[in-house]
Coordinates of C-alpha atoms in Angstrom, one line a residue:
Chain A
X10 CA 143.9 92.0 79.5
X11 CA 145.8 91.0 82.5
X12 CA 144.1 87.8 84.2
X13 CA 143.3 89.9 87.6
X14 CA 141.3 92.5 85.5
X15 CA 139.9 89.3 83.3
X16 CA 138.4 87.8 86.6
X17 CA 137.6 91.1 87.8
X18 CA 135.2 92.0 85.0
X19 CA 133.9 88.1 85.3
X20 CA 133.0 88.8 88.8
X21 CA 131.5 91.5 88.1
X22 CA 129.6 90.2 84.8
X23 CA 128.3 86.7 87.0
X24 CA 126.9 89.9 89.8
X25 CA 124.8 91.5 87.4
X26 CA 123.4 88.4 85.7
X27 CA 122.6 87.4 89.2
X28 CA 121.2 90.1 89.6
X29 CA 118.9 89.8 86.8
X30 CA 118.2 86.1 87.3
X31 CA 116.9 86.8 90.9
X32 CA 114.6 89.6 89.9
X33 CA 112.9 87.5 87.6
X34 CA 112.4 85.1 90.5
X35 CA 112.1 86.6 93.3
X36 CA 110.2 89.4 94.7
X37 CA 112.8 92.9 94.9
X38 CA 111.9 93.0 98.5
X39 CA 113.4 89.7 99.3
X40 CA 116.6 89.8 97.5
X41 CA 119.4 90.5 99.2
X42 CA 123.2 91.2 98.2
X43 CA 123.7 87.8 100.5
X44 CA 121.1 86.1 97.6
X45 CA 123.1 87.8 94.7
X46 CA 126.3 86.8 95.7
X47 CA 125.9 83.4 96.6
X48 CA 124.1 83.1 93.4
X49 CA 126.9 84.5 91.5
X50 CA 129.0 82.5 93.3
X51 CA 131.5 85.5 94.9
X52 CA 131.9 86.6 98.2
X53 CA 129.5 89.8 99.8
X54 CA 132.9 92.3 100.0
X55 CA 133.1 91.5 96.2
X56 CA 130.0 93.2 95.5
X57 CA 130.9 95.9 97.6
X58 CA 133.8 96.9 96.1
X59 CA 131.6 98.1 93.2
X60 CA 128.2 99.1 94.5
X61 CA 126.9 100.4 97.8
X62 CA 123.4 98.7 98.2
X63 CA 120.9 96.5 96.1
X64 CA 119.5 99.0 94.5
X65 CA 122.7 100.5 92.5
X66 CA 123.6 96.6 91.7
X67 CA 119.7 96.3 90.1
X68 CA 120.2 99.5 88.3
X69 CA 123.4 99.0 86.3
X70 CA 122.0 95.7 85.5
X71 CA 118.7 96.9 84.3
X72 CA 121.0 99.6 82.6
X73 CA 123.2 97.0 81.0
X74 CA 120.2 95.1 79.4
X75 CA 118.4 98.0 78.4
X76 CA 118.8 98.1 74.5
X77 CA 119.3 101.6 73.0
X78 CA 116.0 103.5 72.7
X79 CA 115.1 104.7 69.3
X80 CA 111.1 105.4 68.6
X81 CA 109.3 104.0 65.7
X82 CA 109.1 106.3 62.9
X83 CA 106.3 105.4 60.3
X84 CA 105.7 108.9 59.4
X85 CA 102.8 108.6 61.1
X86 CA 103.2 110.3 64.9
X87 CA 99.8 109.3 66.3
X88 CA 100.6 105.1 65.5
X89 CA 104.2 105.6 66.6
X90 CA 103.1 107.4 70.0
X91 CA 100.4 104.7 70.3
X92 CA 102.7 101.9 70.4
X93 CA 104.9 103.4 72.7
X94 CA 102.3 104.4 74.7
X95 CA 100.4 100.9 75.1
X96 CA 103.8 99.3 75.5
X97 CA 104.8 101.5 78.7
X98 CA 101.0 100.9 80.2
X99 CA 101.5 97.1 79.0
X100 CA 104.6 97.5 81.4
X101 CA 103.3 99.5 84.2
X102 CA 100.2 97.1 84.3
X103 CA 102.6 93.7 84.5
X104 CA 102.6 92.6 87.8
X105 CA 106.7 91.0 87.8
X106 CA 107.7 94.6 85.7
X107 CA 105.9 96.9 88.3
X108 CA 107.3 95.1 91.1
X109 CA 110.6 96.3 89.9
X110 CA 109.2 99.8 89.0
X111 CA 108.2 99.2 92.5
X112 CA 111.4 98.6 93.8
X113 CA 113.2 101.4 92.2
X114 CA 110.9 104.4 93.0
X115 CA 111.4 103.2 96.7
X116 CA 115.4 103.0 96.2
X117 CA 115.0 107.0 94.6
X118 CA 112.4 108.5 97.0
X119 CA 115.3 107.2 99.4
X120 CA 118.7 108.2 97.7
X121 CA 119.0 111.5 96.0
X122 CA 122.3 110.0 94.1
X123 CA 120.4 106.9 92.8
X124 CA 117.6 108.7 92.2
X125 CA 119.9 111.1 89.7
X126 CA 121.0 107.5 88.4
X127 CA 118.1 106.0 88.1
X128 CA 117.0 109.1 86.3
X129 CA 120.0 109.6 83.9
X130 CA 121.3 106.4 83.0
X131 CA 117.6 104.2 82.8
X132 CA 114.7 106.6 82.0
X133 CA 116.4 109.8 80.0
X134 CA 117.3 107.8 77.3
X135 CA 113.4 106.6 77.1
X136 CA 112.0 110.0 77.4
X137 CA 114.4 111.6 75.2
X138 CA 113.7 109.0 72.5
X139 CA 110.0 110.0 72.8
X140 CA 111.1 114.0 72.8
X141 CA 113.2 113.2 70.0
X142 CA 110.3 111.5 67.7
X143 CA 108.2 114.7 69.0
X144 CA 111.0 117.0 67.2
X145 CA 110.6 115.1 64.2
X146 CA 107.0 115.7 64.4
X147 CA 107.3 119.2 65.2
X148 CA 109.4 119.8 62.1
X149 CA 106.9 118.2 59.7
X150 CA 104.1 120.5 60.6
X151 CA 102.3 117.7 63.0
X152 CA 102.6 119.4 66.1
X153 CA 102.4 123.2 67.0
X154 CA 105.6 124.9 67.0
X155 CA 105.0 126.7 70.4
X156 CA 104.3 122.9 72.1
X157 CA 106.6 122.4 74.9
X158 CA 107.9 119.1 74.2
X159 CA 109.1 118.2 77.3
X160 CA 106.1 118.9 79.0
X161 CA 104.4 117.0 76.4
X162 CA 106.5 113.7 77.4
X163 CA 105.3 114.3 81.0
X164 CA 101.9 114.5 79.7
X165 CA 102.8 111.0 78.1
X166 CA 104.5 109.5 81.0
X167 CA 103.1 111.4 84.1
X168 CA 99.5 109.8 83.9
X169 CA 100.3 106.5 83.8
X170 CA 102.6 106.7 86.3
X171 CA 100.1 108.7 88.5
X172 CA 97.3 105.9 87.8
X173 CA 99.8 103.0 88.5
X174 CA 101.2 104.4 92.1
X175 CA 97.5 105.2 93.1
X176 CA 95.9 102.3 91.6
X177 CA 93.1 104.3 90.2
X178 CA 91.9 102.8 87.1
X179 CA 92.6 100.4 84.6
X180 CA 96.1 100.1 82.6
X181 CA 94.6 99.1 79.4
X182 CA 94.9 99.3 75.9
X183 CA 92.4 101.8 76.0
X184 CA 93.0 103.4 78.7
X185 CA 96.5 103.6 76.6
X186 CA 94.8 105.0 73.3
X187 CA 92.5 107.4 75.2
X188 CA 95.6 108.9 76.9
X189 CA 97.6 109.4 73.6
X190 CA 94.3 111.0 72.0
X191 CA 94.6 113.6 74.4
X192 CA 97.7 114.2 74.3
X193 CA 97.6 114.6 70.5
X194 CA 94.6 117.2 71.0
X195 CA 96.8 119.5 73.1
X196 CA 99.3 119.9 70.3
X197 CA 97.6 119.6 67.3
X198 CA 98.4 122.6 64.8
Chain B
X272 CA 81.1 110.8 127.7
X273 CA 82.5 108.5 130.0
X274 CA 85.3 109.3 131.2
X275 CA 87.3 106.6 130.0
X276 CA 85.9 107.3 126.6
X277 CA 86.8 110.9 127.0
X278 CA 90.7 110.5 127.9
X279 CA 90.8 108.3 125.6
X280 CA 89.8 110.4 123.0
X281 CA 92.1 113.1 124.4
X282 CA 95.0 110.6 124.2
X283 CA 94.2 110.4 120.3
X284 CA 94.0 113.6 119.6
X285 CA 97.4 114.3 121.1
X286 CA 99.4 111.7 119.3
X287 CA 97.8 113.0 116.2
X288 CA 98.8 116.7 117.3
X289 CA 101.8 115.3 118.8
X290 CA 102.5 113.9 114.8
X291 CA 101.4 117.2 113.3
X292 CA 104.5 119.1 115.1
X293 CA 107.2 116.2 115.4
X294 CA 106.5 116.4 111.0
X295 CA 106.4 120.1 110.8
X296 CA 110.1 119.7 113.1
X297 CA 111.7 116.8 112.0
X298 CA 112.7 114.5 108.8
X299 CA 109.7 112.2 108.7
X300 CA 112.5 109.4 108.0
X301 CA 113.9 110.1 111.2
X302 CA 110.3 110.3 113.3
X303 CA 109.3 107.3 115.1
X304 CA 106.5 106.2 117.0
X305 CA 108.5 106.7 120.7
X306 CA 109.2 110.1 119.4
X307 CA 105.3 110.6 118.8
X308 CA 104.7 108.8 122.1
X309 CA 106.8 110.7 124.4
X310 CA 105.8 114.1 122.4
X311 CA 102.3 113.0 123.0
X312 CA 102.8 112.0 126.8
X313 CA 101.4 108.2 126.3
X314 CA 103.1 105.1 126.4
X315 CA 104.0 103.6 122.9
X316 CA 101.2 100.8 123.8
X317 CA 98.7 103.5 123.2
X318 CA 99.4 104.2 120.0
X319 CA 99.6 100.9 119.0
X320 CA 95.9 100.5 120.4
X321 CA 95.0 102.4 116.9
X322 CA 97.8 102.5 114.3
X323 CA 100.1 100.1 112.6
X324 CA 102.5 102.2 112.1
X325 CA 103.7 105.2 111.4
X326 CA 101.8 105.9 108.1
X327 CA 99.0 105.5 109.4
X328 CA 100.0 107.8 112.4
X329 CA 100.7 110.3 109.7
X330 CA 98.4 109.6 107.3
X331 CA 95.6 110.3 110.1
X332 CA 96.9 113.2 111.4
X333 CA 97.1 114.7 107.5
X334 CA 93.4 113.8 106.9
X335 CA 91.9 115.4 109.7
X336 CA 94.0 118.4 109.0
X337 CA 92.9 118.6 105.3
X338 CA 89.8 121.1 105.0
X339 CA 87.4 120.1 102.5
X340 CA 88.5 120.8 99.1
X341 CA 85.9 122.5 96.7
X342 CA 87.8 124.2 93.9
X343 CA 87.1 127.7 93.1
X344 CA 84.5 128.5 90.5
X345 CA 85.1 132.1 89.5
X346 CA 83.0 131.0 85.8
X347 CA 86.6 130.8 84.4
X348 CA 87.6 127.1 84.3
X349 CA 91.1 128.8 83.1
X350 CA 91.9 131.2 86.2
X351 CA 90.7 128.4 88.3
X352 CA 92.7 125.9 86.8
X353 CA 95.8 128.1 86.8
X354 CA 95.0 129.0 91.2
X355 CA 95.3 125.1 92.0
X356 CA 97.7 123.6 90.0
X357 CA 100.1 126.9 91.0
X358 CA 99.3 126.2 94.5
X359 CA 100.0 122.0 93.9
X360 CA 103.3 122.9 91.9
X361 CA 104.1 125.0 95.0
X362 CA 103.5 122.4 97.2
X363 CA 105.6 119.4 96.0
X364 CA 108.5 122.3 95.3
X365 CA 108.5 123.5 98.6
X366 CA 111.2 121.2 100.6
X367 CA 108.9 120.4 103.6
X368 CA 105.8 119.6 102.2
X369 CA 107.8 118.1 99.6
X370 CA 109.4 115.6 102.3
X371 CA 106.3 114.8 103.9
X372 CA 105.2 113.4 100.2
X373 CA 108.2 111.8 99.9
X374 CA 107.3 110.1 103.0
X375 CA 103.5 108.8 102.1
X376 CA 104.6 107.5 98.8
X377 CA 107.5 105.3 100.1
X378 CA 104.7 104.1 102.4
X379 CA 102.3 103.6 99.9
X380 CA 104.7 101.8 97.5
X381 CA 105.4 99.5 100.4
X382 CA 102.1 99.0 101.9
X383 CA 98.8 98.6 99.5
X384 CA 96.3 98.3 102.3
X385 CA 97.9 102.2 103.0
X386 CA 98.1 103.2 99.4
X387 CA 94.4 102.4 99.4
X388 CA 93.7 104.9 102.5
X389 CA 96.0 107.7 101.4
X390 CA 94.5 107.4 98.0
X391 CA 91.2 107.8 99.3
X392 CA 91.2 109.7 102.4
X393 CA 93.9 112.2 101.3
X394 CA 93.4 112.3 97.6
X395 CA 90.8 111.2 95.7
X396 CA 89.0 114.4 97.3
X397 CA 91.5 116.6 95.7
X398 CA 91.2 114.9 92.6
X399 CA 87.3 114.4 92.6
X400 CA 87.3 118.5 93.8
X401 CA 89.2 119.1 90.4
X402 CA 86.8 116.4 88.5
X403 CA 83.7 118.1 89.7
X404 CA 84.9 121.3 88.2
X405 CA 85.7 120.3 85.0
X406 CA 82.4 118.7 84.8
X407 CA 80.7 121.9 85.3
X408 CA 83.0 123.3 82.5
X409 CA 81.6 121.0 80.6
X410 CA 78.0 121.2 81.0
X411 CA 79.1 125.4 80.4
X412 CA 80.7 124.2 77.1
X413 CA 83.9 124.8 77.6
X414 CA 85.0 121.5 77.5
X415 CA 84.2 119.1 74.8
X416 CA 82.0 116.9 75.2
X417 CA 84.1 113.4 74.4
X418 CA 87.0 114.9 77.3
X419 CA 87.5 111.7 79.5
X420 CA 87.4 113.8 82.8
X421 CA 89.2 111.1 85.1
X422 CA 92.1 111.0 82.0
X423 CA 92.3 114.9 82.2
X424 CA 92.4 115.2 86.1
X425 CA 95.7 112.6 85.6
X426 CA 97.0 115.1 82.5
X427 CA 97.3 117.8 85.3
X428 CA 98.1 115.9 88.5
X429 CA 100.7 113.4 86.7
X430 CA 102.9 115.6 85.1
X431 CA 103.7 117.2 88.3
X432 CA 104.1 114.0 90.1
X433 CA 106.5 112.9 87.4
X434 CA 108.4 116.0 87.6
X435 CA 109.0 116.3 91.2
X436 CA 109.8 112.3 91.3
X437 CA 112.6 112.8 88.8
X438 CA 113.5 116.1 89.2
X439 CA 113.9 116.7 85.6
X440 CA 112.6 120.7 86.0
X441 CA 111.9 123.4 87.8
X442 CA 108.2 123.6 89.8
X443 CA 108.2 126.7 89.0
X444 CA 104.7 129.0 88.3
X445 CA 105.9 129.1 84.6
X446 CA 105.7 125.7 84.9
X447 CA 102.4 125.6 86.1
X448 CA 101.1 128.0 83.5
X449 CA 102.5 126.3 80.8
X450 CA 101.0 122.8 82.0
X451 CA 97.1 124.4 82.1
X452 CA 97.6 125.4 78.8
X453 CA 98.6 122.2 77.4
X454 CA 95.8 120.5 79.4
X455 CA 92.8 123.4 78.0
X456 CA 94.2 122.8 74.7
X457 CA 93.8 119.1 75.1
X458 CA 89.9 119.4 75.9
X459 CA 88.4 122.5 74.1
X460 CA 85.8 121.9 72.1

């Protein structure tokens, strides 16, 4: 690698670690690309030479820690969709975490193009790994063949996320098993 | 009335009118309180006297618009259930209405003391309307009797939230259809 590209992609690596390190400080709101690149120690035109606001340099550095998403698969569908499920309400019902689920749904109810990122590149690969564990399902006589499984992973996903925007109840455990319970009910052979 | 309690009262009821047509015109990202002031003919002082900001503005104006929600009761949980969440789906895929949500959750995300008025001034009659139904079902026997009814109004209201935010479908009345029939076969007895 030439040494421009080689302190290039350093650059580049020190932004997003920045990045990361200040979220898990600092409140999204309050960061700033000022905050990210004096903490990674370049200059504000180096960041924008890559990314055209805060919230694309939070995204591909969410993105970049994000390990790859592959569901349990115990045989069992209703523990395997319980973990999950309590997992992503554990999540939603973390104060630092929602503030950054926070930040984000602001950032896509704002940019169609992030939003499509956002979308695409941080929460497909989550949802498709849960669609994916429903196919397996499906094939093994667990769940009705005429479910529509991508429906069914909004009616995993959808309620929490409509209970954390409008702070309407508790984000339990329970509140976690009673939502996969329900969810099993509607496509139950 | 007075007569300073009357124009006063006149002055409110034109900004709110005044933020009824600027919305129905304009981007709501692009209205400000001026624009609502000069539409209104008051000084911006005026509608500081009452409001924040423009949310609340908003958020006001939508309330007093809303009628009051009763869900239809034809005796058939189904055909109702199919009339309103056709007629939400509808909603957040139409582009204007659509913007104007858009709108109320960026301010919600951004302001809790407003999440908590939108939430219960806008919405929880809509959802309680739908709650109040389905306890009826209930008592009727359609509906088993273990059906958390707050977990099932979120099993039809968050999947269409969660579509519209990511736009990962069509809002469609296929969509809507297919959604109530998940949902029934979640709670039947």
């Amino acid at each position: 690698m030439p040494d421009a590209t080689r302190r290039s992609e350093q650059s580049r690596r020190a932004i997003l670690d920045a990045a990361l390190t200040l979220l898990a400080e600092t409140d999204y709101a309050k960061m700033t690309i000022e905050a990210i690149a004096a903490r990674a120690g370049v200059g504000k035109q180096t960041i924008y030479r890559w990314w055209r606001r805060k919230g694309e340099v939070i995204l591909e550095a969410l993105t970049g820690q994000a390990t790859p998403v592959v569901l349990p698969d115990s045989g069992d569908l209703e523990a395997d969709l319980r973990e999950v499920v309590r997992a992503t309400v554990a999540e939603f019902g973390d104060p630092r975490l929602s503030a950054t689920t926070r930040a984000l749904t602001v950032e896509m109810l704002s940019d169609d193009d992030l939003a499509g990122q956002v979308r695409d590149r941080l929460l497909r690969p989550q949802l498709d790994a849960v669609r994916d564990r429903l196919a397996v399902a499906r094939e093994q006589g667990q769940i009705r063949t005429d479910a529509d499984l991508g429906l069914v992973v909004e009616l995993i996903f959808g309620p929490i996320f409509h209970r954390w925007l409008l702070s309407n109840g508790p984000l339990t455990p329970a509140y976690a098993d009673g939502l996969v319970d329900h969810v099993l009910a509607a496509v139950r052979p």
